[in-house]
Amino acid sequence: MTASSSAAAPQPFRSRKAAPLSGTARVPGDKSISHRSLMLGALAVGETEIHGLLEGEDVLRTATAMRLLGGEAERGADGVWRAQGRGIGGLREAPEVLDLGNAGTGTRLLMGLVAPYDFVTFFTGDASLRSRPMGRVSEPLSRMGARIVARAGGRPPLAVIGTAEPMPITYKLPVASAQVKSAILLAGLNAPGITTVIEPEPTRDHTELMLKGFGATLTVEQTPEGRAVSLTGQPEIFGRKIIVPGDPSSAAFPMAAALIVPGSDLRVPNVGLNPHRIGLIETLLEMGADIVIENRREEAGEPVGDLRVRHSALKGVTVPAERAPSMIDEYPILSVVAAFADGETRMEGLAELRVKESDRLSAMAQGLAACGVKVSEGQDSLTVTGGKAPAGGVRIPVKLDHRIGMSFLVLGMAAQKPVEIDDAEAIGTSFPGFVDLMNALGAMVTKADR
Ligand code: S3P
């Protein structure tokens, strides 16, 4: 599967009522940590060993980009990836346009990474990526001295004209975004002095944890304005061993399927449980979900655990806006679960969903309504009234969005009639093998007619 910038023939899939799901769902490595491992591995002195890298299309695009920028990253026959770093300041101009496919994270983080270098880097991607706003990253990077030339609305294709004399900045994030925070910190790596990012609402802190793990000097302080992360620039960072935990955002799909398919009992081992990523689990527990976390442990600086999830009678809840950063990618699948919960589930503070791989707020509202679910879409909220199994019997447009595709395939596992998606291609960006895994657990997902 490729999420290439040139459109491949669509691959429609159909999901119908599943048998009770049982067994073990091993989910692929965390996408956020995988991107960062390759990037930091290319800047560290010496070798970085990456165990459990997500080999999804998005991350493979980052691996290619790092090679074009002068790093080395290869998969060994043992499945372990090894990156040979160039040291901070050691990147070179890419001889080609960096095509990041569907990957917003790859694009935004790399824009930061290349901004403090005296060369130009060109970025493009698929139709979804080319519709996404990058101004939120361009703005702080311009303050550091880079120039960004982009299409209207800050959209790619774009060029980052790097600076030989980057300036460290102090920047307060106007939106809660780990991508923007990380882009600035990665730029700060090659700037002299201290770069500070202040986030009014805390977002995932993988960049901070990993920078420290690689030996950078980074401090985190609570200030009246928010959480202030300060990085001392131009450190020497050293190659290390990274163990990538299973992605909680991918685990969300088999978990949700187990909750809504009657009789299900699944184990989902080795799931990352970073406190900034577990808003979905918190919400599902409030809804009455039978989720048990076993064998909590820490691996390479990240908390990890094994989950056991059983079919549950669920009730609707209100999900407060403050929780959004800790479950930002999980609203599509939560809204599917909500369709099976008794009463109303109201999700607030969802404005950011409109600028993800698709406008997820409207994609979910329209798709759920087409499946016969009562749903109301606000400017930045979504209310789903659940109860009996949705009718289904429709084909949903995925809009190049992996999480929309997986969400509706999961819905089809417990709907009255099958649910189809118009194109499963995008699923490979974050969850290669999703269909085979779900079928091995008892799902009935098959190719559908074009
Ligand atoms: C990510 C941060 C989130 C998330 C994305 C991955 C990251 O985006 O939606 O899938 O790895 O930093 P925002 O930071 O823009 O909310």
PDB file of N, CA and C in Angstrom, residues 100-170:
ATOM      1  N   LEU A 100       6.051  13.810   1.627  1.00  0.00           N
ATOM      2  CA  LEU A 100       5.666  13.178   2.892  1.00  0.00           C
ATOM      3  C   LEU A 100       4.332  12.439   2.805  1.00  0.00           C
ATOM      4  N   GLY A 101       3.792  12.289   1.586  1.00  0.00           N
ATOM      5  CA  GLY A 101       2.563  11.506   1.438  1.00  0.00           C
ATOM      6  C   GLY A 101       1.422  12.117   2.225  1.00  0.00           C
ATOM      7  N   ASN A 102       0.907  11.354   3.202  1.00  0.00           N
ATOM      8  CA  ASN A 102      -0.271  11.746   3.984  1.00  0.00           C
ATOM      9  C   ASN A 102       0.120  12.372   5.334  1.00  0.00           C
ATOM     10  N   ALA A 103       1.449  12.467   5.589  1.00  0.00           N
ATOM     11  CA  ALA A 103       1.909  12.673   6.967  1.00  0.00           C
ATOM     12  C   ALA A 103       2.063  14.121   7.397  1.00  0.00           C
ATOM     13  N   GLY A 104       1.099  14.617   8.161  1.00  0.00           N
ATOM     14  CA  GLY A 104       1.183  15.963   8.734  1.00  0.00           C
ATOM     15  C   GLY A 104       2.287  16.043   9.778  1.00  0.00           C
ATOM     16  N   THR A 105       2.410  15.013  10.609  1.00  0.00           N
ATOM     17  CA  THR A 105       3.439  15.032  11.659  1.00  0.00           C
ATOM     18  C   THR A 105       4.821  15.069  11.022  1.00  0.00           C
ATOM     19  N   GLY A 106       5.047  14.190  10.047  1.00  0.00           N
ATOM     20  CA  GLY A 106       6.344  14.164   9.371  1.00  0.00           C
ATOM     21  C   GLY A 106       6.666  15.521   8.783  1.00  0.00           C
ATOM     22  N   THR A 107       5.703  16.127   8.125  1.00  0.00           N
ATOM     23  CA  THR A 107       5.942  17.416   7.466  1.00  0.00           C
ATOM     24  C   THR A 107       6.267  18.503   8.485  1.00  0.00           C
ATOM     25  N   ARG A 108       5.410  18.632   9.495  1.00  0.00           N
ATOM     26  CA  ARG A 108       5.592  19.756  10.434  1.00  0.00           C
ATOM     27  C   ARG A 108       6.891  19.600  11.223  1.00  0.00           C
ATOM     28  N   LEU A 109       7.189  18.395  11.672  1.00  0.00           N
ATOM     29  CA  LEU A 109       8.427  18.217  12.447  1.00  0.00           C
ATOM     30  C   LEU A 109       9.657  18.449  11.576  1.00  0.00           C
ATOM     31  N   LEU A 110       9.604  17.964  10.348  1.00  0.00           N
ATOM     32  CA  LEU A 110      10.766  18.149   9.457  1.00  0.00           C
ATOM     33  C   LEU A 110      10.951  19.613   9.063  1.00  0.00           C
ATOM     34  N   MET A 111       9.850  20.344   8.932  1.00  0.00           N
ATOM     35  CA  MET A 111       9.991  21.781   8.644  1.00  0.00           C
ATOM     36  C   MET A 111      10.817  22.447   9.737  1.00  0.00           C
ATOM     37  N   GLY A 112      10.559  22.056  10.993  1.00  0.00           N
ATOM     38  CA  GLY A 112      11.342  22.591  12.100  1.00  0.00           C
ATOM     39  C   GLY A 112      12.781  22.120  12.051  1.00  0.00           C
ATOM     40  N   LEU A 113      12.938  20.846  11.771  1.00  0.00           N
ATOM     41  CA  LEU A 113      14.288  20.261  11.768  1.00  0.00           C
ATOM     42  C   LEU A 113      15.215  20.960  10.773  1.00  0.00           C
ATOM     43  N   VAL A 114      14.691  21.307   9.568  1.00  0.00           N
ATOM     44  CA  VAL A 114      15.567  21.879   8.524  1.00  0.00           C
ATOM     45  C   VAL A 114      15.658  23.407   8.582  1.00  0.00           C
ATOM     46  N   ALA A 115      14.783  24.047   9.378  1.00  0.00           N
ATOM     47  CA  ALA A 115      14.756  25.522   9.383  1.00  0.00           C
ATOM     48  C   ALA A 115      16.102  26.141   9.771  1.00  0.00           C
ATOM     49  N   PRO A 116      16.855  25.572  10.732  1.00  0.00           N
ATOM     50  CA  PRO A 116      18.116  26.211  11.121  1.00  0.00           C
ATOM     51  C   PRO A 116      19.319  25.729  10.310  1.00  0.00           C
ATOM     52  N   TYR A 117      19.135  25.494   9.039  1.00  0.00           N
ATOM     53  CA  TYR A 117      20.249  25.089   8.158  1.00  0.00           C
ATOM     54  C   TYR A 117      20.286  26.026   6.965  1.00  0.00           C
ATOM     55  N   ASP A 118      21.475  26.244   6.463  1.00  0.00           N
ATOM     56  CA  ASP A 118      21.667  27.198   5.377  1.00  0.00           C
ATOM     57  C   ASP A 118      21.370  26.545   4.020  1.00  0.00           C
ATOM     58  N   PHE A 119      20.193  25.991   3.878  1.00  0.00           N
ATOM     59  CA  PHE A 119      19.775  25.437   2.589  1.00  0.00           C
ATOM     60  C   PHE A 119      18.253  25.443   2.474  1.00  0.00           C
ATOM     61  N   VAL A 120      17.780  25.096   1.286  1.00  0.00           N
ATOM     62  CA  VAL A 120      16.343  25.145   1.021  1.00  0.00           C
ATOM     63  C   VAL A 120      15.803  23.713   0.966  1.00  0.00           C
ATOM     64  N   THR A 121      14.640  23.505   1.545  1.00  0.00           N
ATOM     65  CA  THR A 121      14.008  22.180   1.486  1.00  0.00           C
ATOM     66  C   THR A 121      12.580  22.339   0.965  1.00  0.00           C
ATOM     67  N   PHE A 122      12.243  21.514  -0.017  1.00  0.00           N
ATOM     68  CA  PHE A 122      10.903  21.555  -0.615  1.00  0.00           C
ATOM     69  C   PHE A 122      10.059  20.410  -0.063  1.00  0.00           C
ATOM     70  N   PHE A 123       8.799  20.705   0.221  1.00  0.00           N
ATOM     71  CA  PHE A 123       7.883  19.693   0.780  1.00  0.00           C
ATOM     72  C   PHE A 123       6.627  19.583  -0.073  1.00  0.00           C
ATOM     73  N   THR A 124       6.167  18.345  -0.271  1.00  0.00           N
ATOM     74  CA  THR A 124       4.833  18.148  -0.831  1.00  0.00           C
ATOM     75  C   THR A 124       4.240  16.875  -0.231  1.00  0.00           C
ATOM     76  N   GLY A 125       3.037  16.531  -0.688  1.00  0.00           N
ATOM     77  CA  GLY A 125       2.378  15.337  -0.159  1.00  0.00           C
ATOM     78  C   GLY A 125       1.135  15.044  -0.955  1.00  0.00           C
ATOM     79  N   ASP A 126       0.270  14.193  -0.422  1.00  0.00           N
ATOM     80  CA  ASP A 126      -0.940  13.814  -1.159  1.00  0.00           C
ATOM     81  C   ASP A 126      -2.005  14.927  -1.049  1.00  0.00           C
ATOM     82  N   ALA A 127      -3.175  14.690  -1.637  1.00  0.00           N
ATOM     83  CA  ALA A 127      -4.192  15.750  -1.680  1.00  0.00           C
ATOM     84  C   ALA A 127      -4.617  16.166  -0.267  1.00  0.00           C
ATOM     85  N   SER A 128      -4.644  15.208   0.667  1.00  0.00           N
ATOM     86  CA  SER A 128      -5.000  15.547   2.048  1.00  0.00           C
ATOM     87  C   SER A 128      -3.943  16.485   2.639  1.00  0.00           C
ATOM     88  N   LEU A 129      -2.685  16.102   2.518  1.00  0.00           N
ATOM     89  CA  LEU A 129      -1.607  16.924   3.102  1.00  0.00           C
ATOM     90  C   LEU A 129      -1.564  18.309   2.454  1.00  0.00           C
ATOM     91  N   ARG A 130      -1.811  18.340   1.142  1.00  0.00           N
ATOM     92  CA  ARG A 130      -1.739  19.622   0.431  1.00  0.00           C
ATOM     93  C   ARG A 130      -2.891  20.558   0.802  1.00  0.00           C
ATOM     94  N   SER A 131      -3.860  20.024   1.571  1.00  0.00           N
ATOM     95  CA  SER A 131      -4.959  20.902   2.003  1.00  0.00           C
ATOM     96  C   SER A 131      -4.782  21.325   3.465  1.00  0.00           C
ATOM     97  N   ARG A 132      -3.676  20.933   4.087  1.00  0.00           N
ATOM     98  CA  ARG A 132      -3.538  21.206   5.525  1.00  0.00           C
ATOM     99  C   ARG A 132      -2.723  22.471   5.799  1.00  0.00           C
ATOM    100  N   PRO A 133      -3.156  23.240   6.801  1.00  0.00           N
ATOM    101  CA  PRO A 133      -2.481  24.515   7.101  1.00  0.00           C
ATOM    102  C   PRO A 133      -1.143  24.297   7.797  1.00  0.00           C
ATOM    103  N   MET A 134      -0.095  24.876   7.249  1.00  0.00           N
ATOM    104  CA  MET A 134       1.236  24.759   7.854  1.00  0.00           C
ATOM    105  C   MET A 134       1.689  26.088   8.450  1.00  0.00           C
ATOM    106  N   GLY A 135       0.829  27.125   8.329  1.00  0.00           N
ATOM    107  CA  GLY A 135       1.184  28.452   8.840  1.00  0.00           C
ATOM    108  C   GLY A 135       1.493  28.428  10.328  1.00  0.00           C
ATOM    109  N   ARG A 136       0.848  27.527  11.055  1.00  0.00           N
ATOM    110  CA  ARG A 136       1.076  27.444  12.503  1.00  0.00           C
ATOM    111  C   ARG A 136       2.525  27.071  12.841  1.00  0.00           C
ATOM    112  N   VAL A 137       3.199  26.409  11.878  1.00  0.00           N
ATOM    113  CA  VAL A 137       4.611  26.078  12.064  1.00  0.00           C
ATOM    114  C   VAL A 137       5.477  27.157  11.416  1.00  0.00           C
ATOM    115  N   SER A 138       5.056  27.618  10.236  1.00  0.00           N
ATOM    116  CA  SER A 138       5.849  28.628   9.512  1.00  0.00           C
ATOM    117  C   SER A 138       6.044  29.876  10.356  1.00  0.00           C
ATOM    118  N   GLU A 139       4.994  30.248  11.080  1.00  0.00           N
ATOM    119  CA  GLU A 139       5.046  31.512  11.839  1.00  0.00           C
ATOM    120  C   GLU A 139       6.189  31.505  12.871  1.00  0.00           C
ATOM    121  N   PRO A 140       6.223  30.532  13.800  1.00  0.00           N
ATOM    122  CA  PRO A 140       7.360  30.553  14.745  1.00  0.00           C
ATOM    123  C   PRO A 140       8.704  30.306  14.062  1.00  0.00           C
ATOM    124  N   LEU A 141       8.724  29.498  13.007  1.00  0.00           N
ATOM    125  CA  LEU A 141      10.014  29.240  12.346  1.00  0.00           C
ATOM    126  C   LEU A 141      10.531  30.518  11.674  1.00  0.00           C
ATOM    127  N   SER A 142       9.602  31.358  11.186  1.00  0.00           N
ATOM    128  CA  SER A 142      10.026  32.640  10.602  1.00  0.00           C
ATOM    129  C   SER A 142      10.659  33.504  11.677  1.00  0.00           C
ATOM    130  N   ARG A 143      10.076  33.471  12.880  1.00  0.00           N
ATOM    131  CA  ARG A 143      10.672  34.269  13.970  1.00  0.00           C
ATOM    132  C   ARG A 143      12.088  33.799  14.276  1.00  0.00           C
ATOM    133  N   MET A 144      12.360  32.539  13.995  1.00  0.00           N
ATOM    134  CA  MET A 144      13.720  32.025  14.248  1.00  0.00           C
ATOM    135  C   MET A 144      14.665  32.365  13.098  1.00  0.00           C
ATOM    136  N   GLY A 145      14.114  32.934  12.019  1.00  0.00           N
ATOM    137  CA  GLY A 145      14.974  33.392  10.923  1.00  0.00           C
ATOM    138  C   GLY A 145      14.784  32.658   9.606  1.00  0.00           C
ATOM    139  N   ALA A 146      13.990  31.596   9.592  1.00  0.00           N
ATOM    140  CA  ALA A 146      13.745  30.874   8.331  1.00  0.00           C
ATOM    141  C   ALA A 146      12.701  31.637   7.515  1.00  0.00           C
ATOM    142  N   ARG A 147      12.643  31.360   6.210  1.00  0.00           N
ATOM    143  CA  ARG A 147      11.547  31.909   5.396  1.00  0.00           C
ATOM    144  C   ARG A 147      10.787  30.733   4.811  1.00  0.00           C
ATOM    145  N   ILE A 148       9.467  30.849   4.790  1.00  0.00           N
ATOM    146  CA  ILE A 148       8.675  29.748   4.245  1.00  0.00           C
ATOM    147  C   ILE A 148       7.818  30.306   3.128  1.00  0.00           C
ATOM    148  N   VAL A 149       7.910  29.676   1.973  1.00  0.00           N
ATOM    149  CA  VAL A 149       7.106  30.090   0.826  1.00  0.00           C
ATOM    150  C   VAL A 149       6.116  28.961   0.568  1.00  0.00           C
ATOM    151  N   ALA A 150       4.830  29.287   0.704  1.00  0.00           N
ATOM    152  CA  ALA A 150       3.815  28.236   0.607  1.00  0.00           C
ATOM    153  C   ALA A 150       2.662  28.706  -0.272  1.00  0.00           C
ATOM    154  N   ARG A 151       1.745  27.776  -0.577  1.00  0.00           N
ATOM    155  CA  ARG A 151       0.537  28.150  -1.306  1.00  0.00           C
ATOM    156  C   ARG A 151      -0.390  28.919  -0.364  1.00  0.00           C
ATOM    157  N   ALA A 152      -1.490  29.397  -0.933  1.00  0.00           N
ATOM    158  CA  ALA A 152      -2.471  30.155  -0.152  1.00  0.00           C
ATOM    159  C   ALA A 152      -2.839  29.371   1.107  1.00  0.00           C
ATOM    160  N   GLY A 153      -2.991  30.083   2.211  1.00  0.00           N
ATOM    161  CA  GLY A 153      -3.381  29.436   3.471  1.00  0.00           C
ATOM    162  C   GLY A 153      -2.233  28.658   4.104  1.00  0.00           C
ATOM    163  N   GLY A 154      -1.008  28.894   3.628  1.00  0.00           N
ATOM    164  CA  GLY A 154       0.164  28.205   4.200  1.00  0.00           C
ATOM    165  C   GLY A 154       0.251  26.749   3.811  1.00  0.00           C
ATOM    166  N   ARG A 155      -0.448  26.372   2.734  1.00  0.00           N
ATOM    167  CA  ARG A 155      -0.524  24.950   2.388  1.00  0.00           C
ATOM    168  C   ARG A 155       0.623  24.500   1.493  1.00  0.00           C
ATOM    169  N   PRO A 156       1.014  23.209   1.601  1.00  0.00           N
ATOM    170  CA  PRO A 156       2.042  22.670   0.701  1.00  0.00           C
ATOM    171  C   PRO A 156       1.491  22.518  -0.726  1.00  0.00           C
ATOM    172  N   PRO A 157       2.307  22.399  -1.742  1.00  0.00           N
ATOM    173  CA  PRO A 157       3.767  22.393  -1.680  1.00  0.00           C
ATOM    174  C   PRO A 157       4.316  23.691  -1.091  1.00  0.00           C
ATOM    175  N   LEU A 158       5.429  23.545  -0.379  1.00  0.00           N
ATOM    176  CA  LEU A 158       6.049  24.716   0.225  1.00  0.00           C
ATOM    177  C   LEU A 158       7.563  24.521   0.277  1.00  0.00           C
ATOM    178  N   ALA A 159       8.252  25.638   0.456  1.00  0.00           N
ATOM    179  CA  ALA A 159       9.710  25.586   0.593  1.00  0.00           C
ATOM    180  C   ALA A 159      10.098  26.217   1.921  1.00  0.00           C
ATOM    181  N   VAL A 160      10.984  25.562   2.629  1.00  0.00           N
ATOM    182  CA  VAL A 160      11.563  26.157   3.831  1.00  0.00           C
ATOM    183  C   VAL A 160      12.963  26.638   3.446  1.00  0.00           C
ATOM    184  N   ILE A 161      13.134  27.965   3.479  1.00  0.00           N
ATOM    185  CA  ILE A 161      14.449  28.543   3.179  1.00  0.00           C
ATOM    186  C   ILE A 161      15.133  28.718   4.523  1.00  0.00           C
ATOM    187  N   GLY A 162      16.032  27.827   4.791  1.00  0.00           N
ATOM    188  CA  GLY A 162      16.645  27.773   6.120  1.00  0.00           C
ATOM    189  C   GLY A 162      17.576  28.945   6.364  1.00  0.00           C
ATOM    190  N   THR A 163      17.961  29.119   7.608  1.00  0.00           N
ATOM    191  CA  THR A 163      18.841  30.232   7.966  1.00  0.00           C
ATOM    192  C   THR A 163      20.153  29.718   8.547  1.00  0.00           C
ATOM    193  N   ALA A 164      21.237  30.408   8.169  1.00  0.00           N
ATOM    194  CA  ALA A 164      22.551  30.047   8.708  1.00  0.00           C
ATOM    195  C   ALA A 164      22.705  30.571  10.125  1.00  0.00           C
ATOM    196  N   GLU A 165      21.854  31.567  10.478  1.00  0.00           N
ATOM    197  CA  GLU A 165      21.994  32.171  11.808  1.00  0.00           C
ATOM    198  C   GLU A 165      20.670  32.111  12.565  1.00  0.00           C
ATOM    199  N   PRO A 166      20.253  30.913  12.936  1.00  0.00           N
ATOM    200  CA  PRO A 166      18.966  30.776  13.627  1.00  0.00           C
ATOM    201  C   PRO A 166      18.989  31.443  15.001  1.00  0.00           C
ATOM    202  N   MET A 167      17.832  32.012  15.349  1.00  0.00           N
ATOM    203  CA  MET A 167      17.727  32.659  16.660  1.00  0.00           C
ATOM    204  C   MET A 167      16.835  31.831  17.560  1.00  0.00           C
ATOM    205  N   PRO A 168      17.265  31.615  18.789  1.00  0.00           N
ATOM    206  CA  PRO A 168      16.369  30.923  19.711  1.00  0.00           C
ATOM    207  C   PRO A 168      15.212  31.857  20.073  1.00  0.00           C
ATOM    208  N   ILE A 169      14.035  31.305  20.278  1.00  0.00           N
ATOM    209  CA  ILE A 169      12.877  32.152  20.609  1.00  0.00           C
ATOM    210  C   ILE A 169      12.174  31.611  21.853  1.00  0.00           C
ATOM    211  N   THR A 170      11.315  32.461  22.400  1.00  0.00           N
ATOM    212  CA  THR A 170      10.352  31.994  23.405  1.00  0.00           C
ATOM    213  C   THR A 170       9.001  32.149  22.748  1.00  0.00           C
TER     214      THR A 170
END
